[in-house]
C-alpha positions as a printed NumPy array, in Angstrom:
array([[-15.596,  41.758, -21.69 ],
       [-12.564,  42.455, -19.536],
       [-13.592,  39.695, -17.118],
       [-14.117,  37.28 , -20.018],
       [-10.682,  38.172, -21.38 ],
       [ -9.153,  37.432, -17.962],
       [-10.987,  34.075, -17.787],
       [ -9.79 ,  33.111, -21.276],
       [ -6.238,  34.118, -20.364],
       [ -6.381,  32.034, -17.172],
       [ -7.881,  29.136, -19.128],
       [ -5.02 ,  29.152, -21.666],
       [ -2.47 ,  29.498, -18.867],
       [ -3.955,  26.543, -16.946],
       [ -3.933,  24.411, -20.088],
       [ -0.317,  25.316, -20.797],
       [  0.768,  24.267, -17.296],
       [ -1.512,  21.204, -17.433],
       [ -3.334,  22.271, -14.264],
       [ -5.292,  19.633, -12.352],
       [ -8.738,  20.587, -11.064],
       [ -9.707,  18.761,  -7.856],
       [-12.859,  16.651,  -7.641],
       [-14.347,  19.031,  -5.081],
       [-13.91 ,  21.952,  -7.518],
       [-15.504,  19.912, -10.314],
       [-18.519,  19.142,  -8.113],
       [-18.856,  22.797,  -7.125],
       [-18.633,  23.835, -10.804],
       [-21.366,  21.334, -11.73 ],
       [-23.548,  22.69 ,  -8.934],
       [-23.012,  26.295, -10.1  ],
       [-23.786,  25.322, -13.708],
       [-26.917,  23.476, -12.659],
       [-28.334,  26.493, -10.813],
       [-27.262,  28.854, -13.595],
       [-28.98 ,  26.782, -16.319],
       [-32.107,  26.217, -14.231],
       [-32.71 ,  29.823, -13.164],
       [-31.443,  31.315, -16.435],
       [-33.349,  29.217, -18.97 ],
       [-35.931,  26.977, -17.232],
       [-37.449,  28.653, -14.185],
       [-36.971,  32.319, -15.046],
       [-37.995,  33.848, -11.722],
       [-35.488,  36.675, -12.068],
       [-34.94 ,  39.363, -14.677],
       [-31.318,  39.549, -15.724],
       [-29.529,  42.66 , -16.98 ],
       [-28.593,  42.208, -20.63 ],
       [-25.388,  43.499, -22.168],
       [-26.558,  46.066, -24.677],
       [-28.671,  44.538, -27.448],
       [-26.911,  41.186, -27.118],
       [-28.799,  38.09 , -25.912],
       [-26.272,  37.517, -23.166],
       [-26.558,  38.823, -19.622],
       [-24.054,  39.745, -16.951],
       [-25.04 ,  36.642, -14.927],
       [-23.737,  34.463, -17.766],
       [-20.239,  35.096, -16.452],
       [-21.122,  32.576, -13.689],
       [-21.763,  29.9  , -16.316],
       [-18.501,  30.742, -18.083],
       [-16.511,  30.356, -14.861],
       [-18.185,  27.023, -14.041],
       [-17.64 ,  25.749, -17.58 ],
       [-13.984,  26.81 , -17.45 ],
       [-13.108,  24.443, -14.581],
       [-15.076,  21.56 , -16.089],
       [-13.4  ,  22.012, -19.458],
       [ -9.921,  22.151, -17.867],
       [-10.587,  18.867, -16.036],
       [-11.961,  17.181, -19.185],
       [ -8.968,  18.262, -21.287],
       [ -6.63 ,  17.167, -18.475],
       [ -8.146,  13.654, -18.498],
       [ -7.885,  13.459, -22.305],
       [ -4.21 ,  14.488, -22.151],
       [ -3.612,  12.024, -19.323],
       [ -4.977,   9.103, -21.346],
       [ -3.   ,  10.109, -24.407],
       [  0.139,  10.562, -22.309],
       [ -0.461,   7.171, -20.656],
       [ -0.545,   5.395, -24.013],
       [  2.626,   7.146, -25.154],
       [  4.331,   6.333, -21.86 ],
       [  3.305,   2.685, -22.124],
       [  4.822,   2.485, -25.598],
       [  8.038,   4.224, -24.518],
       [  8.394,   2.118, -21.356],
       [  8.805,  -0.963, -23.5  ],
       [ 12.152,   0.474, -24.526],
       [ 13.15 ,   1.499, -21.001],
       [ 14.379,  -0.295, -17.89 ],
       [ 12.133,  -2.601, -15.86 ],
       [ 11.064,  -1.605, -12.358],
       [ 11.343,  -4.091,  -9.525],
       [  8.088,  -3.206,  -7.776],
       [  5.596,  -5.482,  -6.007],
       [  2.268,  -6.194,  -7.676],
       [ -0.857,  -4.638,  -6.185],
       [ -3.688,  -6.715,  -7.674],
       [ -4.477, -10.236,  -8.855],
       [ -4.44 ,  -9.299, -12.557],
       [ -0.67 ,  -8.708, -12.279],
       [  0.042, -12.103, -10.707],
       [  2.574, -13.839, -12.989],
       [  3.399, -16.557, -10.48 ],
       [ -0.056, -17.995,  -9.961],
       [ -0.064, -17.239,  -6.231],
       [ -3.449, -15.568,  -6.04 ],
       [ -5.27 , -18.867,  -5.457],
       [ -3.066, -19.522,  -2.414],
       [ -3.714, -15.949,  -1.225],
       [ -7.482, -16.505,  -1.6  ],
       [ -7.338, -19.716,   0.425],
       [ -5.324, -18.124,   3.242],
       [ -7.54 , -15.013,   3.248],
       [-10.625, -17.209,   3.585],
       [ -9.089, -19.012,   6.581],
       [ -8.09 , -15.694,   8.155],
       [-11.668, -14.44 ,   7.961],
       [-12.888, -17.596,   9.724],
       [-10.221, -17.878,  12.434],
       [-11.562, -17.561,  15.994],
       [ -9.863, -14.736,  17.837],
       [-12.229, -14.228,  20.763],
       [ -9.554, -14.836,  23.385],
       [ -6.504, -13.272,  21.776],
       [ -4.726, -12.341,  18.586],
       [ -3.633, -14.649,  15.785],
       [ -0.201, -14.242,  14.21 ],
       [  0.664, -15.439,  10.699],
       [  4.186, -15.395,   9.235],
       [  4.891, -15.17 ,   5.494],
       [  8.417, -16.548,   5.127],
       [ 10.606, -16.378,   2.043],
       [ 14.122, -15.202,   1.081],
       [ 14.658, -11.69 ,  -0.257],
       [ 13.39 , -11.13 ,  -3.774],
       [ 10.873, -13.978,  -3.746],
       [  7.761, -11.818,  -3.772],
       [  6.716, -11.509,  -0.112],
       [  5.357,  -7.974,  -0.536],
       [  3.486,  -8.93 ,  -3.7  ],
       [  1.914, -11.883,  -1.902],
       [  0.922,  -9.688,   1.038],
       [ -0.733,  -7.279,  -1.415],
       [ -2.738, -10.199,  -2.811],
       [ -3.733, -11.191,   0.733],
       [ -4.773,  -7.616,   1.447],
       [ -6.947,  -7.555,  -1.672],
       [ -8.633, -10.857,  -0.792],
       [ -9.178, -10.103,   2.913],
       [-10.871,  -6.742,   2.415],
       [-14.498,  -6.746,   3.481],
       [-16.961,  -4.771,   5.573],
       [-16.123,  -7.014,   8.533],
       [-12.406,  -6.174,   8.615],
       [-10.221,  -3.198,   9.399],
       [ -6.873,  -3.503,   7.616],
       [ -3.847,  -1.283,   8.044],
       [ -0.128,  -1.563,   7.413],
       [  2.513,  -0.947,  10.009],
       [  5.942,  -0.498,   8.436],
       [  8.459,  -0.199,  11.307],
       [ 11.438,   0.191,   8.968],
       [ 10.1  ,   3.542,   7.711],
       [ 10.509,   5.122,  11.155],
       [ 13.641,   6.826,  12.407],
       [ 15.966,   4.768,  14.613],
       [ 15.111,   6.94 ,  17.599],
       [ 11.356,   6.406,  17.218],
       [  9.604,   4.34 ,  19.851],
       [  8.036,   1.638,  17.646],
       [  5.475,   0.656,  20.279],
       [  4.216,   4.245,  20.481],
       [  4.157,   4.44 ,  16.678],
       [  2.129,   1.215,  16.422],
       [ -0.499,   2.229,  18.981],
       [ -0.827,   5.679,  17.425],
       [ -1.58 ,   4.028,  14.073],
       [ -3.967,   1.543,  15.691],
       [ -5.78 ,   4.42 ,  17.399],
       [ -6.093,   6.337,  14.113],
       [ -7.618,   3.32 ,  12.359],
       [-10.167,   2.591,  15.1  ],
       [-11.316,   6.086,  16.046],
       [-14.106,   6.067,  13.43 ],
       [-15.643,   3.022,  15.121],
       [-15.133,   4.042,  18.735],
       [-13.518,   7.36 ,  19.618],
       [-13.221,   6.451,  23.304],
       [-11.335,   3.292,  22.346],
       [ -8.872,   5.368,  20.336],
       [ -8.216,   7.534,  23.391],
       [ -7.851,   4.493,  25.652],
       [ -5.299,   2.982,  23.261],
       [ -3.214,   6.166,  23.427],
       [ -3.41 ,   6.123,  27.242],
       [ -2.312,   2.49 ,  27.22 ],
       [  0.604,   3.343,  24.945],
       [  1.535,   6.237,  27.213],
       [  1.814,   3.887,  30.196],
       [  3.885,   1.385,  28.235],
       [  6.13 ,   4.013,  26.683],
       [  9.792,   3.983,  27.611],
       [  9.413,   7.669,  28.436],
       [  7.454,   6.688,  31.56 ],
       [ 10.472,   5.699,  33.614],
       [ 12.424,   7.431,  36.316],
       [ 11.045,  10.739,  37.561],
       [  8.331,  11.035,  34.89 ],
       [  7.2  ,   7.466,  35.58 ],
       [  6.989,   8.127,  39.301],
       [  4.752,  11.168,  38.801],
       [  2.573,   9.216,  36.346],
       [  2.143,   6.32 ,  38.807],
       [  1.346,   8.762,  41.604],
       [ -1.387,  10.42 ,  39.561],
       [ -2.894,   7.051,  38.564],
       [ -2.418,   5.643,  42.108],
       [ -1.027,   2.382,  40.744],
       [  0.852,   2.08 ,  37.45 ],
       [  0.461,  -1.683,  37.005],
       [ -3.218,  -1.553,  37.935],
       [ -3.866,   1.208,  35.387],
       [ -2.175,  -0.891,  32.694],
       [ -4.451,  -3.813,  33.548],
       [ -7.542,  -1.599,  33.585],
       [ -6.687,   0.023,  30.263],
       [ -5.939,  -3.379,  28.786],
       [ -9.339,  -4.704,  29.874],
       [-11.071,  -1.606,  28.489],
       [ -9.368,  -2.069,  25.119],
       [-10.279,  -5.772,  25.023],
       [-13.94 ,  -5.057,  25.739],
       [-14.19 ,  -2.15 ,  23.276],
       [-12.512,  -4.122,  20.472],
       [-14.982,  -6.973,  21.042],
       [-17.855,  -4.476,  20.874],
       [-16.677,  -3.158,  17.498],
       [-17.247,  -6.641,  16.117],
       [-14.652,  -6.422,  13.346],
       [-11.437,  -8.288,  12.72 ],
       [ -8.443,  -5.958,  12.844],
       [ -5.757,  -7.113,  10.413],
       [ -2.297,  -5.607,  10.89 ],
       [  0.18 ,  -6.161,   8.041],
       [  3.856,  -5.847,   8.995],
       [  6.131,  -6.07 ,   5.962],
       [  9.917,  -6.254,   5.71 ],
       [ 10.774,  -7.387,   9.213],
       [ 14.091,  -8.402,   7.706],
       [ 15.011,  -4.75 ,   7.167],
       [ 15.236,  -4.104,  10.903],
       [ 18.109,  -4.493,  13.31 ],
       [ 18.015,  -7.056,  16.139],
       [ 16.602,  -4.713,  18.807],
       [ 13.848,  -3.475,  16.508],
       [ 12.947,  -7.061,  15.552],
       [ 12.674,  -8.03 ,  19.234],
       [ 10.419,  -5.022,  19.894],
       [  8.051,  -5.971,  17.066],
       [  7.963,  -9.639,  18.101],
       [  7.121,  -8.686,  21.697],
       [  4.468,  -6.309,  20.386],
       [  2.854,  -9.057,  18.303],
       [  3.031, -11.781,  20.961],
       [  2.345,  -9.9  ,  24.195],
       [  1.804,  -6.148,  24.19 ],
       [ -0.916,  -6.038,  21.489],
       [ -2.358,  -9.481,  22.099],
       [ -5.963,  -8.287,  21.899],
       [ -8.968, -10.277,  20.68 ],
       [-10.103,  -9.958,  17.043],
       [ -6.599,  -8.898,  16.026],
       [ -4.646, -10.702,  13.31 ],
       [ -0.998,  -9.961,  12.564],
       [  0.459, -10.857,   9.162],
       [  4.239, -10.459,   9.091],
       [  6.604, -10.959,   6.153],
       [ 10.26 , -11.835,   6.683],
       [ 13.26 , -13.937,   5.737],
       [ 13.426, -16.489,   8.581],
       [ 17.14 , -17.136,   8.133],
       [ 17.871, -13.418,   8.579],
       [ 15.683, -13.225,  11.7  ],
       [ 17.25 , -16.251,  13.392],
       [ 20.75 , -14.947,  12.638],
       [ 20.055, -11.557,  14.248],
       [ 18.189, -13.045,  17.198],
       [ 21.129, -15.374,  17.793],
       [ 23.424, -12.368,  18.002],
       [ 21.054, -10.936,  20.584],
       [ 21.545, -14.018,  22.801],
       [ 18.056, -15.408,  22.172],
       [ 18.15 , -19.098,  23.138],
       [ 16.918, -21.51 ,  20.43 ],
       [ 15.843, -18.843,  17.926],
       [ 13.786, -21.227,  15.796],
       [ 11.646, -22.27 ,  18.748],
       [ 11.369, -18.629,  19.825],
       [  9.93 , -17.675,  16.405],
       [  7.521, -20.624,  16.548],
       [  6.091, -19.162,  19.75 ],
       [  5.505, -15.822,  18.017],
       [  3.88 , -17.093,  14.809],
       [  1.088, -19.632,  15.231],
       [  1.29 , -20.401,  11.517],
       [  4.13 , -19.861,   9.082],
       [  3.574, -19.974,   5.324],
       [  6.62 , -20.723,   3.199],
       [  6.03 , -19.194,  -0.22 ],
       [  6.366, -21.831,  -2.961],
       [  9.459, -21.687,  -5.152],
       [  9.172, -20.142,  -8.582],
       [  8.031, -22.331, -11.459],
       [ 10.987, -22.486, -13.863],
       [  8.669, -22.211, -16.865],
       [  7.361, -18.901, -15.544],
       [ 10.905, -17.547, -15.229],
       [ 11.645, -18.665, -18.789],
       [  8.475, -17.063, -20.193],
       [  9.092, -13.742, -18.449],
       [ 12.695, -13.699, -19.703],
       [ 11.536, -14.35 , -23.255],
       [  8.65 , -11.868, -23.204],
       [ 10.633,  -9.022, -21.615],
       [ 13.588,  -9.607, -23.943],
       [ 11.396,  -9.422, -27.029],
       [ 10.213,  -5.899, -26.138],
       [ 13.553,  -4.345, -27.137],
       [ 15.286,  -6.944, -29.317],
       [ 15.523,  -6.474, -33.051],
       [ 13.609,  -8.998, -35.138],
       [ 16.703, -10.828, -36.404],
       [ 17.989, -11.349, -32.801],
       [ 14.827, -12.732, -31.216],
       [ 15.41 , -16.263, -32.538],
       [ 18.948, -16.444, -31.15 ],
       [ 17.787, -14.977, -27.808],
       [ 14.996, -17.564, -27.562],
       [ 17.389, -20.418, -28.32 ],
       [ 19.5  , -19.399, -25.314],
       [ 16.569, -20.465, -23.139],
       [ 15.699, -23.728, -24.905],
       [ 14.248, -26.382, -22.637],
       [ 17.292, -28.654, -22.747],
       [ 19.42 , -25.768, -21.447],
       [ 16.83 , -24.177, -19.204],
       [ 15.822, -27.311, -17.342],
       [ 19.316, -28.244, -16.207],
       [ 19.168, -28.633, -12.456],
       [ 22.686, -28.202, -11.136],
       [ 24.575, -26.371, -13.855],
       [ 23.958, -23.667, -16.4  ],
       [ 23.498, -19.929, -16.413],
       [ 19.756, -19.892, -15.8  ],
       [ 19.547, -22.245, -12.834],
       [ 22.578, -20.833, -11.057],
       [ 21.963, -17.127, -11.553],
       [ 18.248, -16.45 , -12.123],
       [ 15.898, -17.798,  -9.474],
       [ 13.193, -15.124,  -9.028],
       [ 11.587, -12.054, -10.618],
       [ 14.09 ,  -9.687,  -9.018],
       [ 16.919, -11.61 , -10.704],
       [ 15.017, -11.424, -13.989],
       [ 14.609,  -7.644, -13.791],
       [ 18.281,  -7.137, -12.926],
       [ 19.381,  -9.433, -15.763],
       [ 17.041,  -7.86 , -18.348],
       [ 18.098,  -4.297, -17.406],
       [ 21.803,  -5.15 , -17.659],
       [ 21.343,  -7.115, -20.867],
       [ 19.222,  -4.327, -22.379],
       [ 21.923,  -1.759, -21.671],
       [ 24.657,  -3.998, -23.099],
       [ 22.522,  -4.836, -26.126]])
C-alpha cells in the first residue's frame, strides 16, 4: 500500500509537470505488461502471494508500474493535441514567422514541380568520373532554403545519402575543410567504416595544421606527403564507387560567409572533394558572391563561378497573384469584419498590377516582405 501510494504520488507529480515518457520507456513498459498479463492470468505457472483475503497479489505492483508510464504517455499525447489546437487558434492572432517550408504541402509558390524535375535529373546524372555541382541562385528572401528543402524531399531514396553542410554555423576559427570531411566521414561510416577512417586521414593531410614542424614530422612518418595524399584520394574514390550510392551534399547560405570562407568552400566543391558519385547543391545570391570575390582579387568573378557550378538554376520570380493572395489571407486572420472589405480593396487588381509605381510593386516582392509588412501592419492595426 505504501508503494502504491508512492506510485500514485509520482503519477500525479509527473502529470502536473507534464512529463514526457521516452519511446524506449514505453516499449519497456509494454513488454513488462505483456509478461505480467501472460504469466499472471493466462499461463499461471507460478503461485503468487496474495495480499490478505484480497484478489490482488504482490506481483501486481509490476503491472501498476508498467501501466503508470503508459498512462502518462497517453495523457501527454492527448494534452499535446489539445494544446496544438489551442496554439493554432492563438497563432492566428500573433506575428508571422519567416521560416522556410519543409515539405511540398506548404509550397505556396508552386515550385515543387520544378524541384521534382531537378531532383529527377540529379538522380540520373552520371558522376562516375567526378562530382557534379549545382547552384541555386536567387536574391535574399526569395525562398532558396525552402526550395532546397523541396529538393531534399524529392531526392531522398535508398540510393542516395544526403546531408547538409552549413559552413556559416561554424566559428570563424574553425577549419571548414576539416569540418566538412568530419561530417562526410560521419555520414558514410555506416556503409564503409574503413572509408570513414580514410576520409579523416585525408583531411588530416590537407589540414592547415600540417604545416611547418608538424607537417615535416607527418611527411617523414608517411615517407612522402604528396604521395600519401594521392594514395588516400585513390582509396576514397574506389571506396565511394563500391558503396554504389549518390552522395548529395547540400550547402545553404553561401552568401552569409566572408570572402575567405567562400573561397574555401568553392575550392572544396571544385577540387578538394571532387570525388565520384558526389553531388553538391549550393544556394547563394550570385551578386553577393561576385562582389566579395572581386574584393579578393579574383579575376573575372562570373567566369570563375561558372567553373565551379556546372549548372546554375535561377529561381523564378514570384507570381504577383500569389503575393496578393497571401497578403489578403494573412490580413483577414486578425482584421475585424467591417475592415476586411477596405483592406481587400487596397489590393484590387488595377492597383496591384501596376508595374512601375505603387506600394505593392515597389515594396513587396517576396514572402519575406509579406511577413514583415503583415507583422508591422498587425501591430499598428
